[in-house]
JSON list of N, CA and C in Angstrom, two decimals:
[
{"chain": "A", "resi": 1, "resn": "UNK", "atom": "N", "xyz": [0.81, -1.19, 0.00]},
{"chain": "A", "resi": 1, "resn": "UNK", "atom": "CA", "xyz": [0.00, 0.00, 0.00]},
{"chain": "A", "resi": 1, "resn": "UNK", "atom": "C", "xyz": [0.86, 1.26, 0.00]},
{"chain": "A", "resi": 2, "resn": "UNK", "atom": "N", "xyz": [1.74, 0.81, 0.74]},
{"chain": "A", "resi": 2, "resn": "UNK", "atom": "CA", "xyz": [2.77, 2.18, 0.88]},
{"chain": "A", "resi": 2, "resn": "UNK", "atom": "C", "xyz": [3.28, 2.90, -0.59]},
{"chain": "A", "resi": 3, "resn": "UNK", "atom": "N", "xyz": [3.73, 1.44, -1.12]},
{"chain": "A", "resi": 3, "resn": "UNK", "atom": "CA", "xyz": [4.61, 1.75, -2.57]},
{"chain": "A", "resi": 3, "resn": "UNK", "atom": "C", "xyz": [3.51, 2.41, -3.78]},
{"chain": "A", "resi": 4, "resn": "UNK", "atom": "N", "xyz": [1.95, 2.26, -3.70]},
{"chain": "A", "resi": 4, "resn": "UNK", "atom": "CA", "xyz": [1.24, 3.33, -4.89]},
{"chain": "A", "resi": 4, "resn": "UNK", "atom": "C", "xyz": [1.14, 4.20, -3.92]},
{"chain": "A", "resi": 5, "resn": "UNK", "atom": "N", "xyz": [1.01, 4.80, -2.51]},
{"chain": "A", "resi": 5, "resn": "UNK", "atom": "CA", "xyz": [1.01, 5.94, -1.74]},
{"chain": "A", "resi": 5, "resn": "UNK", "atom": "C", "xyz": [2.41, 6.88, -2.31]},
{"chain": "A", "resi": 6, "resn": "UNK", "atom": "N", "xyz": [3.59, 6.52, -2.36]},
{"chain": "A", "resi": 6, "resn": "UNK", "atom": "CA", "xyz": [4.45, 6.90, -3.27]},
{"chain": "A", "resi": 6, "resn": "UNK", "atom": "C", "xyz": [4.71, 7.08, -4.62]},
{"chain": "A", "resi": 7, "resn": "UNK", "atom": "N", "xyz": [4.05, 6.49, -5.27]},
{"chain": "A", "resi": 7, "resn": "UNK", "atom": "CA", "xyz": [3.94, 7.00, -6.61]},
{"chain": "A", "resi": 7, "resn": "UNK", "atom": "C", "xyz": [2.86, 7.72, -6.99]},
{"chain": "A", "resi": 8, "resn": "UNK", "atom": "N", "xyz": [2.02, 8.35, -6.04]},
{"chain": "A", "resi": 8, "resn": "UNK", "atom": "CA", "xyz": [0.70, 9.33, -5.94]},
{"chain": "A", "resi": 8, "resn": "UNK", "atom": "C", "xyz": [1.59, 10.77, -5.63]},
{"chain": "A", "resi": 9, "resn": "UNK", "atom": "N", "xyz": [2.76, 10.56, -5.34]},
{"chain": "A", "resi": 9, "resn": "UNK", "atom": "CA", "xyz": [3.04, 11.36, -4.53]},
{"chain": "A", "resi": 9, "resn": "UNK", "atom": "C", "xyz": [3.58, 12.56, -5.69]},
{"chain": "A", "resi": 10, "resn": "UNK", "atom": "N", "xyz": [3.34, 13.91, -5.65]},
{"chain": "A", "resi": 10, "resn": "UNK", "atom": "CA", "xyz": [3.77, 15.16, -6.72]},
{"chain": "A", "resi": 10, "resn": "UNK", "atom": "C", "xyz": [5.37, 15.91, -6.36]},
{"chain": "A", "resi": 11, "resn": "UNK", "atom": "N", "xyz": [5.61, 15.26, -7.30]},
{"chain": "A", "resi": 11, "resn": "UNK", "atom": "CA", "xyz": [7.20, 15.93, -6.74]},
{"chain": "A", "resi": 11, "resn": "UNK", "atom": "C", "xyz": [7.69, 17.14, -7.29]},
{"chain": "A", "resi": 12, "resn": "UNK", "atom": "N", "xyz": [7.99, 17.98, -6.32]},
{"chain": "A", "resi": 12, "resn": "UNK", "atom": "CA", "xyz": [8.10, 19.98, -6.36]},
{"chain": "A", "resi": 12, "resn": "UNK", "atom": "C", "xyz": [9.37, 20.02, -6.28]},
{"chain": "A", "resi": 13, "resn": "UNK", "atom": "N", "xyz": [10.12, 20.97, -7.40]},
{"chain": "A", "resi": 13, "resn": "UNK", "atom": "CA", "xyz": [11.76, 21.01, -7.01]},
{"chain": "A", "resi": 13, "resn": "UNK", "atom": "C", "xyz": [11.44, 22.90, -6.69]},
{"chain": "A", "resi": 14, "resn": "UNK", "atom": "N", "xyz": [12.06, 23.09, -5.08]},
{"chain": "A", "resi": 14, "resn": "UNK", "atom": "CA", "xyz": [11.74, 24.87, -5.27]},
{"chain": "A", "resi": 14, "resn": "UNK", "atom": "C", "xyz": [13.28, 25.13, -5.38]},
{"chain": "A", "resi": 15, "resn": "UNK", "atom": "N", "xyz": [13.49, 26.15, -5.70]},
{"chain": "A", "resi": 15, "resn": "UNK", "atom": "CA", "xyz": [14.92, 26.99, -6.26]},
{"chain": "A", "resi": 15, "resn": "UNK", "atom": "C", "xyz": [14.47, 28.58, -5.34]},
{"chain": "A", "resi": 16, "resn": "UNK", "atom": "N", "xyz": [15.93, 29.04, -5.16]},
{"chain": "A", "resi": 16, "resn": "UNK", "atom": "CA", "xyz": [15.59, 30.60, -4.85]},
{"chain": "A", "resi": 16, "resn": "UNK", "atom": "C", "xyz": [16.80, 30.78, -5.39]},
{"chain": "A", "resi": 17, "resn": "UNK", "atom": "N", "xyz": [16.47, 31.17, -7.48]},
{"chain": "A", "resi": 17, "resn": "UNK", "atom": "CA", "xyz": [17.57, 31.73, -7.97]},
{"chain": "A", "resi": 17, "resn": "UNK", "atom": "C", "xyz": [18.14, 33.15, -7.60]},
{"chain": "A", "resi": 18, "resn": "UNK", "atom": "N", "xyz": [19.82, 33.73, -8.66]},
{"chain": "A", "resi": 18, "resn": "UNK", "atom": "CA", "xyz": [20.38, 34.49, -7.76]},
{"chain": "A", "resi": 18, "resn": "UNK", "atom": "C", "xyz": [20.74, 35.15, -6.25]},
{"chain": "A", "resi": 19, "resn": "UNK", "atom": "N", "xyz": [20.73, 36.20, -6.21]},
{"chain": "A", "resi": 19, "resn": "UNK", "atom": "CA", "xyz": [21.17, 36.17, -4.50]},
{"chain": "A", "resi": 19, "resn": "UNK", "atom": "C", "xyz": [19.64, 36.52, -3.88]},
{"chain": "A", "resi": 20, "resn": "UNK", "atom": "N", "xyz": [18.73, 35.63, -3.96]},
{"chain": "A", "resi": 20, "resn": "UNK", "atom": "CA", "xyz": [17.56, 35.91, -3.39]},
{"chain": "A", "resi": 20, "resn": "UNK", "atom": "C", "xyz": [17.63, 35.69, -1.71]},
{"chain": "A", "resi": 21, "resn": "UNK", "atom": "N", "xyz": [16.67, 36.51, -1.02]},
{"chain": "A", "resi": 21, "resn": "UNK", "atom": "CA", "xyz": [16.67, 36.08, 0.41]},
{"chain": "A", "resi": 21, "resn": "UNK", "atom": "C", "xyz": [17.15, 34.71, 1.35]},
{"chain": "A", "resi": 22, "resn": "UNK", "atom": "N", "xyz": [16.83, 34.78, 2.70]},
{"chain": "A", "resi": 22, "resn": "UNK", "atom": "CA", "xyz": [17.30, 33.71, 3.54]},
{"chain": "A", "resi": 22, "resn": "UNK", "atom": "C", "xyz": [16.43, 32.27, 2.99]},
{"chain": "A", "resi": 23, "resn": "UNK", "atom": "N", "xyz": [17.46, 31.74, 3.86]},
{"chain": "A", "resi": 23, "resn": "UNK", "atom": "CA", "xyz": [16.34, 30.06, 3.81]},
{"chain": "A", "resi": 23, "resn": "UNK", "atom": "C", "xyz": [15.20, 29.88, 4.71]},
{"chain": "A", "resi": 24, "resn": "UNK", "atom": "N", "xyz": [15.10, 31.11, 5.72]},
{"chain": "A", "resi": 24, "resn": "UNK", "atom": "CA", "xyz": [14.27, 30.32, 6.49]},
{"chain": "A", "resi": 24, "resn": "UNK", "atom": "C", "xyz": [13.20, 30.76, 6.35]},
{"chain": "A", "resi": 25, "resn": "UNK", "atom": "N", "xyz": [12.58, 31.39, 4.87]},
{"chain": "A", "resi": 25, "resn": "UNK", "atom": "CA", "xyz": [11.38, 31.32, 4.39]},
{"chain": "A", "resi": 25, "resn": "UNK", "atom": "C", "xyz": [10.85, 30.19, 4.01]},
{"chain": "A", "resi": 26, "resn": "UNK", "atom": "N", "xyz": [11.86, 29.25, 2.76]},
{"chain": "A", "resi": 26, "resn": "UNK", "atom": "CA", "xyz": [11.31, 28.47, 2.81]},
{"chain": "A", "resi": 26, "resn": "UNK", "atom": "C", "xyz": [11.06, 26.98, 3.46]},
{"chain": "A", "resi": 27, "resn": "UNK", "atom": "N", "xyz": [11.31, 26.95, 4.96]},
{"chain": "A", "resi": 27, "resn": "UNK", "atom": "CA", "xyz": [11.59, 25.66, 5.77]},
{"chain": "A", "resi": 27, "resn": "UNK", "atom": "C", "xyz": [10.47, 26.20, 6.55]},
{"chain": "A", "resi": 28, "resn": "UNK", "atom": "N", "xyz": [10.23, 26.91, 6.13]},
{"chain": "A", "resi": 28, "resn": "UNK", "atom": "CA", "xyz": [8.58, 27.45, 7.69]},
{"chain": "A", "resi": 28, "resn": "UNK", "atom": "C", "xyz": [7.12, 26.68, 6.28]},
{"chain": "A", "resi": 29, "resn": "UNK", "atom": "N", "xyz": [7.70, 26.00, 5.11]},
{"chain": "A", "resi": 29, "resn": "UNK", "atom": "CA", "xyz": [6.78, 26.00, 4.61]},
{"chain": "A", "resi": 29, "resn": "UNK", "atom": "C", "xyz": [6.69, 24.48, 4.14]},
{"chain": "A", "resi": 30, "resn": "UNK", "atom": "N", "xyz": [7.77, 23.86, 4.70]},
{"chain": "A", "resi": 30, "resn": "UNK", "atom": "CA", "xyz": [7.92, 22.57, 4.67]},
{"chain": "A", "resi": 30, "resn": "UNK", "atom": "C", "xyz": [7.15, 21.62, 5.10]},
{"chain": "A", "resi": 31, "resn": "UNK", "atom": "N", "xyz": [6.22, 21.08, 6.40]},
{"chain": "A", "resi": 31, "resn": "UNK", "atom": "CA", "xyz": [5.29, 20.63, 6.84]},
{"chain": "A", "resi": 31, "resn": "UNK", "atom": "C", "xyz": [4.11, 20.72, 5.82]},
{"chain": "A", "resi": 32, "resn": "UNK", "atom": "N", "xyz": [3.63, 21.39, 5.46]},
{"chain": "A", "resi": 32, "resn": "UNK", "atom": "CA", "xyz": [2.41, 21.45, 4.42]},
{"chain": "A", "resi": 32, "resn": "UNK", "atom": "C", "xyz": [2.26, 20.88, 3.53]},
{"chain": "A", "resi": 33, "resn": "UNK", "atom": "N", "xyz": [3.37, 20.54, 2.49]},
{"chain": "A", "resi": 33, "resn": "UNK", "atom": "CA", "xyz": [2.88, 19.78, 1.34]},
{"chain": "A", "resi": 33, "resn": "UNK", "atom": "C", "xyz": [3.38, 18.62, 1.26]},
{"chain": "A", "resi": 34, "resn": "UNK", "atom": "N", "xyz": [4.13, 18.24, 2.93]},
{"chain": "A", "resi": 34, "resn": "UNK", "atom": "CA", "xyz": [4.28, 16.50, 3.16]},
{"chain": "A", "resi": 34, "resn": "UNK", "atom": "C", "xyz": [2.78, 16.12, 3.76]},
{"chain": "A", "resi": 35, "resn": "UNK", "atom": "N", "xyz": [1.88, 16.60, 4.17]},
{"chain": "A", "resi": 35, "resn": "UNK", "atom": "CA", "xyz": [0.53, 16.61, 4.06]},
{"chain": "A", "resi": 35, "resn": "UNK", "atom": "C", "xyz": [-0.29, 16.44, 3.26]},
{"chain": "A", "resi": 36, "resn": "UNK", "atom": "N", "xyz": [0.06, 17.15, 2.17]},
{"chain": "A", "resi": 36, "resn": "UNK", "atom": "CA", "xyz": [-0.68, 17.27, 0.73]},
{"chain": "A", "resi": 36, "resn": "UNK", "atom": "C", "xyz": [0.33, 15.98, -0.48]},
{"chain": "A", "resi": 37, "resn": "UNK", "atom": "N", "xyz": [0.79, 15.28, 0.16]},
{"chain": "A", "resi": 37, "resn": "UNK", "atom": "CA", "xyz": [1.70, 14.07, -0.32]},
{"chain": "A", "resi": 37, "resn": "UNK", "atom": "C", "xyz": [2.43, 14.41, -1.50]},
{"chain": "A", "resi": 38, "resn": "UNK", "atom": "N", "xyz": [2.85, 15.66, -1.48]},
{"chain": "A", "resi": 38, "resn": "UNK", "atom": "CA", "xyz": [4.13, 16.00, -1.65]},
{"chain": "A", "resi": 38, "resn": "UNK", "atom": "C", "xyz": [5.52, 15.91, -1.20]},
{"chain": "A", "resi": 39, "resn": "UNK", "atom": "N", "xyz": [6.18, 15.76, -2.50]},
{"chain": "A", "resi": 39, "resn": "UNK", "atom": "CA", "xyz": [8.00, 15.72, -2.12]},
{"chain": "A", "resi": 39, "resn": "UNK", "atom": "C", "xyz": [8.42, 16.81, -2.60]},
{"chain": "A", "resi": 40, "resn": "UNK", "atom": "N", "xyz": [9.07, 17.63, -1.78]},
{"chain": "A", "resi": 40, "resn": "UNK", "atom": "CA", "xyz": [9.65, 18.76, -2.30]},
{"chain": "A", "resi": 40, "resn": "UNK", "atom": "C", "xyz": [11.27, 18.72, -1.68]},
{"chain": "A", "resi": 41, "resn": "UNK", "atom": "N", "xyz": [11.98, 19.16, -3.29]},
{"chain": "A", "resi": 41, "resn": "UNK", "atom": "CA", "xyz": [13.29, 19.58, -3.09]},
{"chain": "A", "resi": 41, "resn": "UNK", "atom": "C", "xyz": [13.59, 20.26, -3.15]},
{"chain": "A", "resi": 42, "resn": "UNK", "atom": "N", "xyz": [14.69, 20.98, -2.56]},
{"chain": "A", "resi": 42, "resn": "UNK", "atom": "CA", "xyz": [14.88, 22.57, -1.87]},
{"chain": "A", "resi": 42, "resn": "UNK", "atom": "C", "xyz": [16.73, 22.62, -2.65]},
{"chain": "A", "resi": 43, "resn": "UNK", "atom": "N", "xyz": [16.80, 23.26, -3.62]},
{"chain": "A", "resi": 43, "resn": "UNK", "atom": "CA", "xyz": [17.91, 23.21, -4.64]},
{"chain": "A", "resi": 43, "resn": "UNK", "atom": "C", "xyz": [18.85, 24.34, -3.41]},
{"chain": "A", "resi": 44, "resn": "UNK", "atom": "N", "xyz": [18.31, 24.90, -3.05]},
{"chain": "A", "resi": 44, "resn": "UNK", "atom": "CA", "xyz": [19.37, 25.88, -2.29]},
{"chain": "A", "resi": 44, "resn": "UNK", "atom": "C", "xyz": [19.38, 27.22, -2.85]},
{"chain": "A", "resi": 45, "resn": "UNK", "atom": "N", "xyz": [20.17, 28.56, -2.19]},
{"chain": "A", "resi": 45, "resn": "UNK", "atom": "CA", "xyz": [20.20, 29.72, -2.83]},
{"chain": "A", "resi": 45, "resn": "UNK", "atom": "C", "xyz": [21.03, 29.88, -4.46]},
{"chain": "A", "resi": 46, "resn": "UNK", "atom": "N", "xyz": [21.26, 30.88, -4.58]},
{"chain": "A", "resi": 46, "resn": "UNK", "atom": "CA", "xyz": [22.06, 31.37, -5.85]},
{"chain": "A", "resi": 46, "resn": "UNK", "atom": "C", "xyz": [22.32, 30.61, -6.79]},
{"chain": "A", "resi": 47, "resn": "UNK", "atom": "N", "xyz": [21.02, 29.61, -7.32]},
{"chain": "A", "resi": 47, "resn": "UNK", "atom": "CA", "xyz": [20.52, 29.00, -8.52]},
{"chain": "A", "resi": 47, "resn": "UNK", "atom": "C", "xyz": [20.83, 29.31, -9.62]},
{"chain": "A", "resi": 48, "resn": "UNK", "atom": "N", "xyz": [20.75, 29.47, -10.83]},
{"chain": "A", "resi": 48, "resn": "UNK", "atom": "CA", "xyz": [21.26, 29.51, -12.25]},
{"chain": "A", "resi": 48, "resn": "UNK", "atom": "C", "xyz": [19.60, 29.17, -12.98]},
{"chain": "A", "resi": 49, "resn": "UNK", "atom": "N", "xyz": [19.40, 29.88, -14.03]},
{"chain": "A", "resi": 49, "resn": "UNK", "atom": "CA", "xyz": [18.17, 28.74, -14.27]},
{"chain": "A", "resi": 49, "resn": "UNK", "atom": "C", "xyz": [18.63, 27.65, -15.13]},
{"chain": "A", "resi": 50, "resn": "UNK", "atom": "N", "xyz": [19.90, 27.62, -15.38]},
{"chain": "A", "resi": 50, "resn": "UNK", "atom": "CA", "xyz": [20.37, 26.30, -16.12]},
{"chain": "A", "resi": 50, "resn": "UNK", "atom": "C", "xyz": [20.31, 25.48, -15.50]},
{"chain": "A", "resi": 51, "resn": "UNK", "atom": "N", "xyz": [21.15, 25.65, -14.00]},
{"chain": "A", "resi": 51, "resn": "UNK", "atom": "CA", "xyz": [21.05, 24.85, -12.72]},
{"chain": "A", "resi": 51, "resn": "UNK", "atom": "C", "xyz": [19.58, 24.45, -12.17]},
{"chain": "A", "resi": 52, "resn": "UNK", "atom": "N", "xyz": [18.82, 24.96, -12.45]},
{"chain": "A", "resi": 52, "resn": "UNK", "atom": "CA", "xyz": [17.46, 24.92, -11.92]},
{"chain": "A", "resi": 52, "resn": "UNK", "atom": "C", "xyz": [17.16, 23.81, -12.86]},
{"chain": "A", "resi": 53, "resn": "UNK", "atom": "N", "xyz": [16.84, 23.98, -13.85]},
{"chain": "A", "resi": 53, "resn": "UNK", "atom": "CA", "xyz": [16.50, 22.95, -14.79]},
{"chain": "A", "resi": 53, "resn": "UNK", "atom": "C", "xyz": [17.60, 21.40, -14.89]},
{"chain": "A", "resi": 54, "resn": "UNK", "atom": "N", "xyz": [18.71, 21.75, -15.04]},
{"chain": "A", "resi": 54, "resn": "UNK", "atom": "CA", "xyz": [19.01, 20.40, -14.59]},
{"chain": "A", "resi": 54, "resn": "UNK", "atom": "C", "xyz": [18.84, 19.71, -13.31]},
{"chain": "A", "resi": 55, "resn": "UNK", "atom": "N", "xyz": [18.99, 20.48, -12.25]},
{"chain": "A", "resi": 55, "resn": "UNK", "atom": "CA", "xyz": [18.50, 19.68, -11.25]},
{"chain": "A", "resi": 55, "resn": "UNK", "atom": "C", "xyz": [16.61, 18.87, -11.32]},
{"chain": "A", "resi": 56, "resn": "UNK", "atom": "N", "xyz": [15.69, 19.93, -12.33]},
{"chain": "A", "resi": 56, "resn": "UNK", "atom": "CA", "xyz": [14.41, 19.24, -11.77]},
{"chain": "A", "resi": 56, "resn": "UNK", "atom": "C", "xyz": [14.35, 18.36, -13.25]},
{"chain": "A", "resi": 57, "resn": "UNK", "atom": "N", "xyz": [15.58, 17.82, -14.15]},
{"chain": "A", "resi": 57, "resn": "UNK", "atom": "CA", "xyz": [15.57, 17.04, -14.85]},
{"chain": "A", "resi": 57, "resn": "UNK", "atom": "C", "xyz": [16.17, 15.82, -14.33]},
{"chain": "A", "resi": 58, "resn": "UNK", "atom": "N", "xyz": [16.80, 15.82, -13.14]},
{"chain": "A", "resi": 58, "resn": "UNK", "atom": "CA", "xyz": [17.60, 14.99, -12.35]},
{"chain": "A", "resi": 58, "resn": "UNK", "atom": "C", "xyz": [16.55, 14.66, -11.56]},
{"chain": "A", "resi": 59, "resn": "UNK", "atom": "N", "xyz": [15.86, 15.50, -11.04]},
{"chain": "A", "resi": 59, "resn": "UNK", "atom": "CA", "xyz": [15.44, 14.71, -9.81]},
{"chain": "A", "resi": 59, "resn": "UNK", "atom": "C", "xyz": [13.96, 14.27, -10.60]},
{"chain": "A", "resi": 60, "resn": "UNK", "atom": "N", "xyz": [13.87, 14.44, -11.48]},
{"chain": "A", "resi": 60, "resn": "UNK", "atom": "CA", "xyz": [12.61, 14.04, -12.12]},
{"chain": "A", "resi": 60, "resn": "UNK", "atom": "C", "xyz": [11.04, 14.73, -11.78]},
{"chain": "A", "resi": 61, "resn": "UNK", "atom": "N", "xyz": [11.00, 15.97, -11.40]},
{"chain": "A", "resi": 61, "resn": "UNK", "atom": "CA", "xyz": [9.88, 16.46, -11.01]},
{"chain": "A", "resi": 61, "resn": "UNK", "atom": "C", "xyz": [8.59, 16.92, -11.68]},
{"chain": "A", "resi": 62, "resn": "UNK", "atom": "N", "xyz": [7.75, 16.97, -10.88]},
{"chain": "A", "resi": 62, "resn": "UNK", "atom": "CA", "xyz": [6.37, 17.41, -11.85]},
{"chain": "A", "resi": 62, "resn": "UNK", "atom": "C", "xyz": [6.53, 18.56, -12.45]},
{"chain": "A", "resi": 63, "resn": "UNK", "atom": "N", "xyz": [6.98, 19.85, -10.98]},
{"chain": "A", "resi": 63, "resn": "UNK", "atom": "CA", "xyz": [6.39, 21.14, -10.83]},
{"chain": "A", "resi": 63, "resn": "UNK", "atom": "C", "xyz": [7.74, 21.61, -10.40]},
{"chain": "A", "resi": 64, "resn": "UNK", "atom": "N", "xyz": [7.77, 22.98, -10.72]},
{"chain": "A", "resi": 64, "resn": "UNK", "atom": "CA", "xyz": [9.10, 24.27, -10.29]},
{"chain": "A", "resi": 64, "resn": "UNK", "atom": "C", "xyz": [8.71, 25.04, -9.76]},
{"chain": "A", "resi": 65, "resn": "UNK", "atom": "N", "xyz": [9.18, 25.19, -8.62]},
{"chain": "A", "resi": 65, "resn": "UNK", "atom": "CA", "xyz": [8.53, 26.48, -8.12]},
{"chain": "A", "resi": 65, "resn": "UNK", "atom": "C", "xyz": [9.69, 27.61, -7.74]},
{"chain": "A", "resi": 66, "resn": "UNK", "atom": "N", "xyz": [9.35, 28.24, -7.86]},
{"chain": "A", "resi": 66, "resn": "UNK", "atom": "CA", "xyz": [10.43, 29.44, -7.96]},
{"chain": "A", "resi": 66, "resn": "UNK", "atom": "C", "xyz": [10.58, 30.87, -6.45]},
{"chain": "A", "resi": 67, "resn": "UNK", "atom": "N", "xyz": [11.42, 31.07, -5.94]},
{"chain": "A", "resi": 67, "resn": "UNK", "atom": "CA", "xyz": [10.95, 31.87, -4.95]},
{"chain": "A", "resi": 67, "resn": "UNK", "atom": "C", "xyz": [12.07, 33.60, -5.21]},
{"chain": "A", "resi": 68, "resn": "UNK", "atom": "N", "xyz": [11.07, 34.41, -5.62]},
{"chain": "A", "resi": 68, "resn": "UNK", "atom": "CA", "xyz": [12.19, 35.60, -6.37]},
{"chain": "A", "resi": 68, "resn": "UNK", "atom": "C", "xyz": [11.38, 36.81, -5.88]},
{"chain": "A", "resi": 69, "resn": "UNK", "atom": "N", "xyz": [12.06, 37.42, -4.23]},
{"chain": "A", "resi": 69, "resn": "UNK", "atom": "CA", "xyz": [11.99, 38.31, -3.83]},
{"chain": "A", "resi": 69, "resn": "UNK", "atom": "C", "xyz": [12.67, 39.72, -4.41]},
{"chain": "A", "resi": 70, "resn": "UNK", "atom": "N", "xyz": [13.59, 39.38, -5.27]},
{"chain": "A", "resi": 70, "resn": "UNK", "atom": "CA", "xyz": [14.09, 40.54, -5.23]},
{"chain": "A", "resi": 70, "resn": "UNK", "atom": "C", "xyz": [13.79, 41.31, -6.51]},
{"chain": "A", "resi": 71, "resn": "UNK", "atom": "N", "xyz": [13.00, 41.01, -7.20]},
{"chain": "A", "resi": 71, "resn": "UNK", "atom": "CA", "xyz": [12.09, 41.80, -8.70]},
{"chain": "A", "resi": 71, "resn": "UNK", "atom": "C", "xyz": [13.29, 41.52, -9.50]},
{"chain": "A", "resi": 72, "resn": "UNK", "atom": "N", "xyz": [14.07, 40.10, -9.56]},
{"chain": "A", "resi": 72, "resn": "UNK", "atom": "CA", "xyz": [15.01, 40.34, -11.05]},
{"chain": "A", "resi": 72, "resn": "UNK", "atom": "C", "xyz": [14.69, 39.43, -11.80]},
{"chain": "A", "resi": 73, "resn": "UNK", "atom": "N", "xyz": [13.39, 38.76, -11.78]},
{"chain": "A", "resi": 73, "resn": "UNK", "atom": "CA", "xyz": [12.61, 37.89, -12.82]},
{"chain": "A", "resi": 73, "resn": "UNK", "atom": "C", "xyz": [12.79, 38.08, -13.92]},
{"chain": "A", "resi": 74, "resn": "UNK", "atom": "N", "xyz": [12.58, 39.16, -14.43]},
{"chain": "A", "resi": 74, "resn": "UNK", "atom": "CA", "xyz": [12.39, 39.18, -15.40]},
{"chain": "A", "resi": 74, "resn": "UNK", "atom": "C", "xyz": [14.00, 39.22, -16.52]},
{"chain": "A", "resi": 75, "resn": "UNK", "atom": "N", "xyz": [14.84, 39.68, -15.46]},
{"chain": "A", "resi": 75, "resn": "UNK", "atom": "CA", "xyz": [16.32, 39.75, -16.20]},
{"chain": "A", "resi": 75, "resn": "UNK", "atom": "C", "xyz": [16.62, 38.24, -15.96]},
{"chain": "A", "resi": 76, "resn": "UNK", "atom": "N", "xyz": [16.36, 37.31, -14.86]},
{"chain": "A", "resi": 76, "resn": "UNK", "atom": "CA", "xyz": [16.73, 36.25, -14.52]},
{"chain": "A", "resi": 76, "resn": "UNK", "atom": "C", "xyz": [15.71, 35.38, -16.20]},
{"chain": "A", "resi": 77, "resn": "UNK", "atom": "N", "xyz": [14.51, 35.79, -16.26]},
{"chain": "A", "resi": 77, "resn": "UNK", "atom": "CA", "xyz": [14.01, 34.28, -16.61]},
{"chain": "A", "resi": 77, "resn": "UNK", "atom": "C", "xyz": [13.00, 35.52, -18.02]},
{"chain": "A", "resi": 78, "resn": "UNK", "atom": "N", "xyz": [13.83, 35.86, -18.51]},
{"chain": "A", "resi": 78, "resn": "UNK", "atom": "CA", "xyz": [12.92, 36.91, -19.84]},
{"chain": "A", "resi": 78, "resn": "UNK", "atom": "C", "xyz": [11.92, 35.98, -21.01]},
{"chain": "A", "resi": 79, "resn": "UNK", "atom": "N", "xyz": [12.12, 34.70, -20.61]},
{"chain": "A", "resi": 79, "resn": "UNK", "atom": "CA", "xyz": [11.19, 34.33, -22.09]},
{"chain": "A", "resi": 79, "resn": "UNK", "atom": "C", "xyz": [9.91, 33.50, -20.61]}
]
């Protein structure tokens, strides 16, 4: 039962490209979507979006989520 409970499961790679804020935004948000039977991986700060993408081609994920406090989206990720 366990093993299709795991393959139900939606796997989230989050990134906080360039020199975006602390980590401990996103670890206050961790509990929640192991609830919602989510796996989420936490790539770390000062990302690349090359780096971003190979990692959620590595880790094989559904969904990207992105965390970009500091308004450089659009120079970071223009298309």
């Amino acid at each position: 039962m366990e093993a299709v409970a795991e393959q139900q499961k939606i796997r989230v790679l989050v990134a906080k490209p360039g020199l975006d804020g602390p980590r401990s935004r996103r670890q206050g948000h961790r509990p929640r979507p192991a609830r919602c039977r989510m796996e989420v991986i936490y790539t770390g700060l000062r990302q690349t979006p090359e780096m971003i993408v190979n990692a959620a081609l590595q880790e094989d994920v559904h969904v990207i989520g992105l965390s970009i406090l500091s308004g450089a989206h659009n120079a970071m990720f223009p298309a």
